[in-house]
Amino acid sequence: MENKNYLFPDFDKLIFGGDYNPEQWRHTPEIWDEDMRLMKLAHWNEATLGVFSWAELEPQEGVYDFSVPDAIFEKAEKNGLKIILATPSGAKPRWMAEKYPETMRTADDRHRALYGRRHNHCFSSPVYREKIANINRLLAKRYAHSPALLCWHISNEVNGECHCEHCRRAFVEFLRKKYDNDIEKLNLQWWTRFWSHRYDNFEQAEPPSSIGENAVHGLTIDWKRFVTAQTADFMKHEIAAIKEYSQKPITTNLMGFFTGIDYRELAKTVDFVSWDNYPNWELPWGDVGQASWIGMTHDCMRSLKRKNFLLMESTPSLVNWKDINKLARPGKMRISSLQAIAHGSDSVQYFQWRKSRGSSEKLHGAVVDHYGKEDTRVFSEVAALGEELEKLSAVAGTEVISKAAILYDWDTIWALQDMQGMQKNGKKYGEATHLHYGAFHRRGINVDLIGRKDSYDEYDVIVAPMMYICEEETAGRLASFVRQGGTLVGTYAMAQVNENDLCHLGGWPCGVLMDVFGLRAEELDTLYPEESVKINAYGEEYTAKDYCEILKVKDATVLGTYGSEFYKNTPCFTVNEYGKGKAYYVAFRDKSGTFTDKLIGEISADKKLPTAINGKEIPKGVTAKIREGAGEKYLFLLNFSGKEQTMELDGEYTVITTGEKISSAYLPLNGGLVLKA
Amino acid sequence: MENKNYLFPDFDKLIFGGDYNPEQWRHTPEIWDEDMRLMKLAHWNEATLGVFSWAELEPQEGVYDFSVPDAIFEKAEKNGLKIILATPSGAKPRWMAEKYPETMRTADDRHRALYGRRHNHCFSSPVYREKIANINRLLAKRYAHSPALLCWHISNEVNGECHCEHCRRAFVEFLRKKYDNDIEKLNLQWWTRFWSHRYDNFEQAEPPSSIGENAVHGLTIDWKRFVTAQTADFMKHEIAAIKEYSQKPITTNLMGFFTGIDYRELAKTVDFVSWDNYPNWELPWGDVGQASWIGMTHDCMRSLKRKNFLLMESTPSLVNWKDINKLARPGKMRISSLQAIAHGSDSVQYFQWRKSRGSSEKLHGAVVDHYGKEDTRVFSEVAALGEELEKLSAVAGTEVISKAAILYDWDTIWALQDMQGMQKNGKKYGEATHLHYGAFHRRGINVDLIGRKDSYDEYDVIVAPMMYICEEETAGRLASFVRQGGTLVGTYAMAQVNENDLCHLGGWPCGVLMDVFGLRAEELDTLYPEESVKINAYGEEYTAKDYCEILKVKDATVLGTYGSEFYKNTPCFTVNEYGKGKAYYVAFRDKSGTFTDKLIGEISADKKLPTAINGKEIPKGVTAKIREGAGEKYLFLLNFSGKEQTMELDGEYTVITTGEKISSAYLPLNGGLVLKA
Amino acid sequence: MENKNYLFPDFDKLIFGGDYNPEQWRHTPEIWDEDMRLMKLAHWNEATLGVFSWAELEPQEGVYDFSVPDAIFEKAEKNGLKIILATPSGAKPRWMAEKYPETMRTADDRHRALYGRRHNHCFSSPVYREKIANINRLLAKRYAHSPALLCWHISNEVNGECHCEHCRRAFVEFLRKKYDNDIEKLNLQWWTRFWSHRYDNFEQAEPPSSIGENAVHGLTIDWKRFVTAQTADFMKHEIAAIKEYSQKPITTNLMGFFTGIDYRELAKTVDFVSWDNYPNWELPWGDVGQASWIGMTHDCMRSLKRKNFLLMESTPSLVNWKDINKLARPGKMRISSLQAIAHGSDSVQYFQWRKSRGSSEKLHGAVVDHYGKEDTRVFSEVAALGEELEKLSAVAGTEVISKAAILYDWDTIWALQDMQGMQKNGKKYGEATHLHYGAFHRRGINVDLIGRKDSYDEYDVIVAPMMYICEEETAGRLASFVRQGGTLVGTYAMAQVNENDLCHLGGWPCGVLMDVFGLRAEELDTLYPEESVKINAYGEEYTAKDYCEILKVKDATVLGTYGSEFYKNTPCFTVNEYGKGKAYYVAFRDKSGTFTDKLIGEISADKKLPTAINGKEIPKGVTAKIREGAGEKYLFLLNFSGKEQTMELDGEYTVITTGEKISSAYLPLNGGLVLKA
């Protein structure tokens, strides 16, 4: 296994399985044997057990019942099935809410929730922490040594906040620590002399509230950091209990671009990340944009730890919680699954094995329907993919290697959400990020989505779209990156505020970045959705929408100018040589992506970024992606274009599943190939 | 009066009257004599007294004042006016809220309301029940023997919920009874092992809440059933007090397709139903669809007890609570009133006699405006209709007889509202019902809207659109209906869950229905609003929207197939001979109604369903409707088409008001004729 | 200074300055000297100090710190800068909320707010009143005799309500006084016998609530009057504390057509009004309509006291709280500022001098940006305007004189907001007002916006659009106005209710107005937005939308009739000679303004209303406005048309800034001229 980075020391294949809730059927346990029979037919090698099962494991306080997992572990061992075992913290038993109401969450209007739904606990509650540690310890002790146990899965899609007094106290301590117990440091960073909001002491701090404070941005962003920190702290608390008995790897399932938690911080608590992917396939206007967006999401998840991940959940057919719950078309589930692997997943896992009979998810897609048998379209597609993945085992542990990175920060998400200014509801940080990502993606160029505080060492190109938050230290690191030969792309709204959303004095982009880019921005014009501005660059005319900054250029070379509005003929696109590198500045939002495509194309060529297929055109809507390791190289070709495609390759490849040698590829509608170079 | 089913033993005419609130004018009682003068001019024979008059009848706790009803009863007796006397429970006096705050309602967030508006009481409150019983007894005792008293009217448009502890306790008892005091029965039906929501005991049950549980569908639907049961229980409590002194018939005014209460259950508590009809006439795109919809609503109300009803409220001109409050055009109020009678009403009643001077309904239409005199368009139209109705007295007590029924269930309304799946906001059960209703209606075929648990004995055709909820017992009864020769039409989403919204194992339509229809449905595809799918049937091409089921046909004959999408050429429309009958299955939502029209036309011809006019075309937008009894038969022709119409009749008829004999009918814009066969 | 009405006895120039918050920078006081240097460059002669500075002035309860204002007053005196000193009641210090929670506001759901935001106090709280009186007294005592002090500015943009028990008690007393301590008077006016809402005594009164009463219009409108009265009472309380030590004039800054407070009542508490103007310039469809709307707003503010006012706030560039925060185009800030002066402002003031570094307004436009220097577009435009205003000093104290008035009442705003009827969300009282205003405005005719209870003595023409509220006394005063020779224009929905929203018996328009107009209105038809009705008048065809009343004409002369709908050929536009005057009635809403333009044109000519330029055409989008006094006359020409304009003048004028003599004017895009006749 040399040169491959397997996620598990004892498993060198792709994982194929998903969420399994046998406890819902404990009154008809004969169904468990039918499950085992069907899982074999489906080529499952894994089942995720225990998610939301607390009420089954501890039916009364201190009374435990492990009969369901005992039975399933036994069957799994017999059938060679691996178990990913979840801790049950995602939903509490009813008796706990009844006996310990303080374990419920308190909303931002300071009303405590009634028992219901899931993710319904206070993450600061000492009682809840005590209870979860107990059950985790018992689970770890009981199943640590089962040969079926593959790894631990903490909770489920952790999210949410609590505004109870326990949490407020913890927030006060968080602030005290961050601001060195000096309230005037906080007053300065939060700029509290505005509207007489000065704090006399830390004890006065309150979480933001819809019926209280919600306009002090320093408070709001620190509260979000606290929520991340407290969630991570709770996670560590859960993990510590398990580690007392088991050293198997730990993961938790994330939710892509979920904005409530800084996933970079949360990822530090686990051994590898996993995530739940529910794309919006089958939109009336096709899958091309969505495929690129989901590719970006996979890359973001992979970049959190620069490590392969698991696709912990996906649907074998449809979901039931969207406005429109359309069926996945034949083949779509397969290329969606292969896409995850192409971007670094070492698994394909589903939610859910078998549809529940009642409650809110009973109509969510599953491998086994209420119908109960295997002669369905969905079951057949799942089983066929299971068989295919067995043939692709060698891909496991190989990696995605990138020389380009896009900066993407939760701090900036939060600051732009709160920001009064620009288009209140049109800031679209994600879309601005994707505008640049897409230009790399359609060229088959691997790209990471990293945080501004991550290392820049392995990259030749860094793109920083709408990098509103940038403290002086980061500005210095970016300067250093360019000085040493890197290529940096910055855009409008760059580096206006520090990490606490406090404006930099002297203007923007802050400090040394004015030298790096050779300019400063003086004003930012926001357009109405129906307005646009002409852009002249590369000898062509492009179109700006939403935002146009007015620049004062000092040292930079002007590459493009505005072609309309009162700032007509002033610079909007520049490059500055700084040290051994180059810093581009794009002062406007590119409407259609054609300008950005041109720019990224030029930079990629200039920096010789590796592409999946050299010198050949990749058809629009086809993903071409490389995974490599241990001297092996795998090319994924996935057709999201909505029609069949034929394309030339840059050499001879072997189709892994058939052994066929090809130098041009035919891809039917929703078709995909995995090739060995 | 043989062979006519009069609602009142002592009244063989059509009732013409409406809501009358003399207590609002008690400081100027001379206006009451003016009212009597004007009522005579308007040909009123009835006034509905006492709605919302509690504060006048019991101005302080235990202090009673019947001077207003005393005076009005006396005047009514003198003037030959009948009184429908309402109980005052629709709005409580202010002193009661002050002294007994627990009589106010508690919202779903568990905050008790402040005094205000109407329908503001807790239906479980012992104090409120005691107080209403007292006042009802006093009213019954005082007016039971007045010759003016026609019947009792309980409360007004009863609706709403309460989440107080009294109500929670009653809910616990409701559940305990339903589930035989066995919590595991509840746990199974509500599928509470999902998300660890298992109940340890009934005491833990809580009403659903926006700040608590709202995703357990079994709970949600049982709560709605409890609200219906508790409303009916409160109604019975009111009625019992009256029955101590008076045996006159009892009614209450319903609100058509109001979804908060299962009106089939509520209707059981009264002798006959009445309802308040406020159509959306005068929409920019005309009245044709609305006329059909309102026809369906009348038929639903009539079907609740398969008995004539009263049109308890309607407006003589306009309402004041819609987004756009347009004037009814000349003649529109008349045909709208005649439409009610055509569908089974034995009255035309208005809200309101005289406009109130202040508060929220002061600009609602009334017979007498603030202007106060009779020389207005509205008064003239009312008086003319009153005169006409006197000539139509013989229609009273005749009936609407139907051989076709559409299943329409509140259980399914609730389950589809809650359902996660399909189009979240596009399930449109009512519209799906109307799609089928309209095809009968425009042919002049009478149709009932019955509940799935009602008797099917008198019908030849049963249509079950979107019959999502269908327990095995009902499935068996439907099978029996077909086996004995009936024609059944089922559609997509048929019989997926039992009465507790728990999915049937084995797939859908459940159990024996797979044999009845000769197929099973494997997947349900949901389309985006801008998408559609081609349908090939009857040698024509039709269009599906929203929903397309993929079928596995076993025994059925395929009558239609999909013409596009990945399920192209698979069956979408089938018929199965089962016993002596036929079962049609329509797997898609018909876009424009043209397919449904064709289908219902074929079935109607096949089953020889009686039509209002045989062998002649009914122009689009003209309602033709038959009432019959005691050997008499009345044909109503009502022109909602937005232009004048001439039509051939199927024989010679007499225009009742003029005595003219006609065999073809001319209907001006908004015109209507009542003919005797 | 004879014949000029200067706002300040000791200041005969236009004020140029704005909000200044040095306390935000107290940790870097060296910036204050830089401020003084830059203010001089910007030609500022005024700074508004102290807004929201309570926490700085009283950092702990009873501990005061005047070091910042002391320093600034000293610098101001040295630099010849005038100070407008604000009281700090707009935002309370945190310690006050902590120690006296009852000073926080209670929302309409009766939950007390947590500390946060601004305008966060209970206006009835005795503690809060005590605290604000203390700090006001200290400020007045300390700075009363500074030569820099120009006037006092109470609080900031006062607004909002409180529903605590203190406020409820005050409301009870308000009602007791209004209704002579006779609950039956209240019961009659509020028409509380509707829905059994009768009050037994005043103690039962509660503020309206979303969880209680919100449908009794008499209560709702009296509550709004109470909010105005209590706000005014609080204002008087603040002023009284200042008057103990200082007799300088008092103002407060209003918010144009803010609907929460009856500004006519509030204006009585101050010596002159000031207001904060944030127009929606730069909309994609141009500035013409907005310029007229803002002109109307200025005129409304001026009419509150029929006195010049201050433009207390405006932005030097952009705001940051709109959905789209677009840059003001070059020159736009200048003509926007000159427009305020043209309509009666004696100042141009900005929010804000220097951008705050943090919190919610950090990106709001300011004279000095975070960049900190004077070489910016915004600073240059500000400084140029400052220089120009110095040359326009003679304009200060001259006045705007109007012979036409439009009735505009907060009572009617509130009643129409609450009104159930017509188009629920399309009543558009403001738009109806502007329809008439615009016709005067584009002719360069000065017009006041007065309340129905104001004097009509100085006007020749009064327009009363949608005058829904009109008590009999006002009807009598209007009749008297016409009888004595005035021209009155009334419209649909005229005089339906009295001041308590109680309908007039006898129909509308009420009482003597039926004689004045020679007609009554019988019904009001409301149209759907996509509908319209033809109007025949002046030999032309016009279009009505939204509303068409059906009239019964008695004495009036019919000038126009409906051209479609069931009321085709009935009157819709009439005039009646009454005494020496004329009363026009327009029964419909004019769609495009062309009819209204014709009508106002005829009336203006008939009554010889003075225009800015006689006999010459004013191009569309150009404002022409006269200020006069002391024998001087100034003509403002402001080009909001979106393109350059050349226009003939009615004689020779002098361009004040250049001394040039012109008889035709050239106005570039966004250009403006101030001319002396």
PDB file of N, CA, C and O in Angstrom, chain B residues 64 71 81 94 158 167 177 224 232 236 241 246 260 273 293 332 387 473 519 522 542 547 557 587-588 591 662:
ATOM      1  N   TYR B  64     -77.948  39.489  33.480  1.00  0.00           N
ATOM      2  CA  TYR B  64     -78.438  39.233  32.128  1.00  0.00           C
ATOM      3  C   TYR B  64     -79.345  40.337  31.632  1.00  0.00           C
ATOM      4  O   TYR B  64     -80.040  40.980  32.429  1.00  0.00           O
ATOM      5  N   ALA B  71     -87.240  42.527  22.357  1.00  0.00           N
ATOM      6  CA  ALA B  71     -87.878  43.501  21.472  1.00  0.00           C
ATOM      7  C   ALA B  71     -87.940  42.982  20.043  1.00  0.00           C
ATOM      8  O   ALA B  71     -88.951  43.131  19.353  1.00  0.00           O
ATOM      9  N   LEU B  81     -91.851  37.472  10.728  1.00  0.00           N
ATOM     10  CA  LEU B  81     -90.447  37.192  10.427  1.00  0.00           C
ATOM     11  C   LEU B  81     -89.997  35.998  11.258  1.00  0.00           C
ATOM     12  O   LEU B  81     -90.338  35.897  12.440  1.00  0.00           O
ATOM     13  N   ARG B  94     -65.513  40.916  27.506  1.00  0.00           N
ATOM     14  CA  ARG B  94     -64.215  41.318  28.036  1.00  0.00           C
ATOM     15  C   ARG B  94     -64.055  40.929  29.508  1.00  0.00           C
ATOM     16  O   ARG B  94     -62.961  40.530  29.922  1.00  0.00           O
ATOM     17  N   VAL B 158     -67.095  28.036  13.567  1.00  0.00           N
ATOM     18  CA  VAL B 158     -66.179  27.541  14.601  1.00  0.00           C
ATOM     19  C   VAL B 158     -64.842  27.153  13.964  1.00  0.00           C
ATOM     20  O   VAL B 158     -64.794  26.576  12.885  1.00  0.00           O
ATOM     21  N   CYS B 167     -56.025  21.633  27.364  1.00  0.00           N
ATOM     22  CA  CYS B 167     -56.131  20.990  26.055  1.00  0.00           C
ATOM     23  C   CYS B 167     -55.115  19.854  25.937  1.00  0.00           C
ATOM     24  O   CYS B 167     -55.391  18.809  25.348  1.00  0.00           O
ATOM     25  N   LYS B 177     -57.142   6.730  24.615  1.00  0.00           N
ATOM     26  CA  LYS B 177     -58.320   5.992  24.164  1.00  0.00           C
ATOM     27  C   LYS B 177     -58.076   5.398  22.780  1.00  0.00           C
ATOM     28  O   LYS B 177     -58.347   4.219  22.523  1.00  0.00           O
ATOM     29  N   LYS B 224     -54.749  16.988  14.737  1.00  0.00           N
ATOM     30  CA  LYS B 224     -55.841  17.588  13.957  1.00  0.00           C
ATOM     31  C   LYS B 224     -57.149  16.835  14.223  1.00  0.00           C
ATOM     32  O   LYS B 224     -58.212  17.439  14.309  1.00  0.00           O
ATOM     33  N   ALA B 232     -66.103  19.246  18.221  1.00  0.00           N
ATOM     34  CA  ALA B 232     -67.402  18.571  18.198  1.00  0.00           C
ATOM     35  C   ALA B 232     -67.912  18.377  19.623  1.00  0.00           C
ATOM     36  O   ALA B 232     -69.110  18.534  19.901  1.00  0.00           O
ATOM     37  N   LYS B 236     -71.338  19.739  21.089  1.00  0.00           N
ATOM     38  CA  LYS B 236     -72.344  18.894  21.768  1.00  0.00           C
ATOM     39  C   LYS B 236     -72.704  19.475  23.133  1.00  0.00           C
ATOM     40  O   LYS B 236     -73.854  19.419  23.554  1.00  0.00           O
ATOM     41  N   ALA B 241     -77.234  21.921  26.328  1.00  0.00           N
ATOM     42  CA  ALA B 241     -77.870  22.957  27.146  1.00  0.00           C
ATOM     43  C   ALA B 241     -79.147  23.453  26.484  1.00  0.00           C
ATOM     44  O   ALA B 241     -80.158  23.704  27.158  1.00  0.00           O
ATOM     45  N   SER B 246     -85.478  23.221  24.377  1.00  0.00           N
ATOM     46  CA  SER B 246     -86.013  23.415  23.028  1.00  0.00           C
ATOM     47  C   SER B 246     -85.625  22.251  22.132  1.00  0.00           C
ATOM     48  O   SER B 246     -84.490  21.773  22.169  1.00  0.00           O
ATOM     49  N   GLY B 260     -59.214  23.238   8.726  1.00  0.00           N
ATOM     50  CA  GLY B 260     -58.860  23.044  10.133  1.00  0.00           C
ATOM     51  C   GLY B 260     -59.659  21.982  10.872  1.00  0.00           C
ATOM     52  O   GLY B 260     -59.218  21.475  11.904  1.00  0.00           O
ATOM     53  N   VAL B 273     -76.551  21.061   7.988  1.00  0.00           N
ATOM     54  CA  VAL B 273     -75.446  22.018   7.940  1.00  0.00           C
ATOM     55  C   VAL B 273     -75.900  23.275   7.215  1.00  0.00           C
ATOM     56  O   VAL B 273     -76.885  23.291   6.479  1.00  0.00           O
ATOM     57  N   TRP B 293     -65.973  25.633  -9.253  1.00  0.00           N
ATOM     58  CA  TRP B 293     -65.381  25.423  -7.921  1.00  0.00           C
ATOM     59  C   TRP B 293     -66.423  25.619  -6.826  1.00  0.00           C
ATOM     60  O   TRP B 293     -66.516  24.823  -5.872  1.00  0.00           O
ATOM     61  N   LYS B 332     -75.119  39.375 -10.709  1.00  0.00           N
ATOM     62  CA  LYS B 332     -74.203  38.348 -10.212  1.00  0.00           C
ATOM     63  C   LYS B 332     -74.654  37.793  -8.863  1.00  0.00           C
ATOM     64  O   LYS B 332     -74.589  36.594  -8.612  1.00  0.00           O
ATOM     65  N   GLU B 387     -88.476  38.770  -4.009  1.00  0.00           N
ATOM     66  CA  GLU B 387     -89.765  38.600  -4.672  1.00  0.00           C
ATOM     67  C   GLU B 387     -89.754  37.332  -5.528  1.00  0.00           C
ATOM     68  O   GLU B 387     -90.707  36.544  -5.538  1.00  0.00           O
ATOM     69  N   GLU B 473     -58.873  -1.497   5.298  1.00  0.00           N
ATOM     70  CA  GLU B 473     -60.312  -1.694   5.316  1.00  0.00           C
ATOM     71  C   GLU B 473     -60.976  -0.940   4.170  1.00  0.00           C
ATOM     72  O   GLU B 473     -61.862  -1.472   3.479  1.00  0.00           O
ATOM     73  N   LEU B 519     -51.978  -3.583 -11.116  1.00  0.00           N
ATOM     74  CA  LEU B 519     -50.657  -2.955 -11.277  1.00  0.00           C
ATOM     75  C   LEU B 519     -50.125  -2.521  -9.922  1.00  0.00           C
ATOM     76  O   LEU B 519     -50.829  -2.547  -8.913  1.00  0.00           O
ATOM     77  N   GLU B 522     -44.191   2.091  -9.043  1.00  0.00           N
ATOM     78  CA  GLU B 522     -42.861   1.893  -8.465  1.00  0.00           C
ATOM     79  C   GLU B 522     -42.195   3.190  -8.039  1.00  0.00           C
ATOM     80  O   GLU B 522     -41.536   3.243  -6.994  1.00  0.00           O
ATOM     81  N   TYR B 542     -51.854  14.256 -25.113  1.00  0.00           N
ATOM     82  CA  TYR B 542     -52.197  15.141 -24.005  1.00  0.00           C
ATOM     83  C   TYR B 542     -50.912  15.545 -23.282  1.00  0.00           C
ATOM     84  O   TYR B 542     -49.804  15.148 -23.672  1.00  0.00           O
ATOM     85  N   TYR B 547     -46.766  15.611 -11.821  1.00  0.00           N
ATOM     86  CA  TYR B 547     -46.521  14.256 -11.332  1.00  0.00           C
ATOM     87  C   TYR B 547     -46.694  13.211 -12.416  1.00  0.00           C
ATOM     88  O   TYR B 547     -47.670  13.245 -13.165  1.00  0.00           O
ATOM     89  N   THR B 557     -55.192  -3.464 -18.556  1.00  0.00           N
ATOM     90  CA  THR B 557     -55.060  -3.130 -19.965  1.00  0.00           C
ATOM     91  C   THR B 557     -54.506  -1.714 -20.066  1.00  0.00           C
ATOM     92  O   THR B 557     -55.024  -0.798 -19.438  1.00  0.00           O
ATOM     93  N   ALA B 587     -51.968   7.701 -13.977  1.00  0.00           N
ATOM     94  CA  ALA B 587     -50.699   7.780 -13.243  1.00  0.00           C
ATOM     95  C   ALA B 587     -50.096   9.169 -13.250  1.00  0.00           C
ATOM     96  O   ALA B 587     -49.049   9.388 -12.645  1.00  0.00           O
ATOM     97  N   PHE B 588     -50.739  10.114 -13.921  1.00  0.00           N
ATOM     98  CA  PHE B 588     -50.141  11.448 -14.092  1.00  0.00           C
ATOM     99  C   PHE B 588     -51.171  12.525 -13.773  1.00  0.00           C
ATOM    100  O   PHE B 588     -52.370  12.264 -13.734  1.00  0.00           O
ATOM    101  N   LYS B 591     -52.738  18.120 -17.360  1.00  0.00           N
ATOM    102  CA  LYS B 591     -52.435  19.546 -17.291  1.00  0.00           C
ATOM    103  C   LYS B 591     -53.672  20.426 -17.411  1.00  0.00           C
ATOM    104  O   LYS B 591     -53.945  21.273 -16.580  1.00  0.00           O
ATOM    105  N   ILE B 662     -90.943  27.232 -22.773  1.00  0.00           N
ATOM    106  CA  ILE B 662     -89.802  27.394 -23.687  1.00  0.00           C
ATOM    107  C   ILE B 662     -89.183  26.037 -23.983  1.00  0.00           C
ATOM    108  O   ILE B 662     -89.245  25.103 -23.184  1.00  0.00           O
TER     109      ILE B 662
END
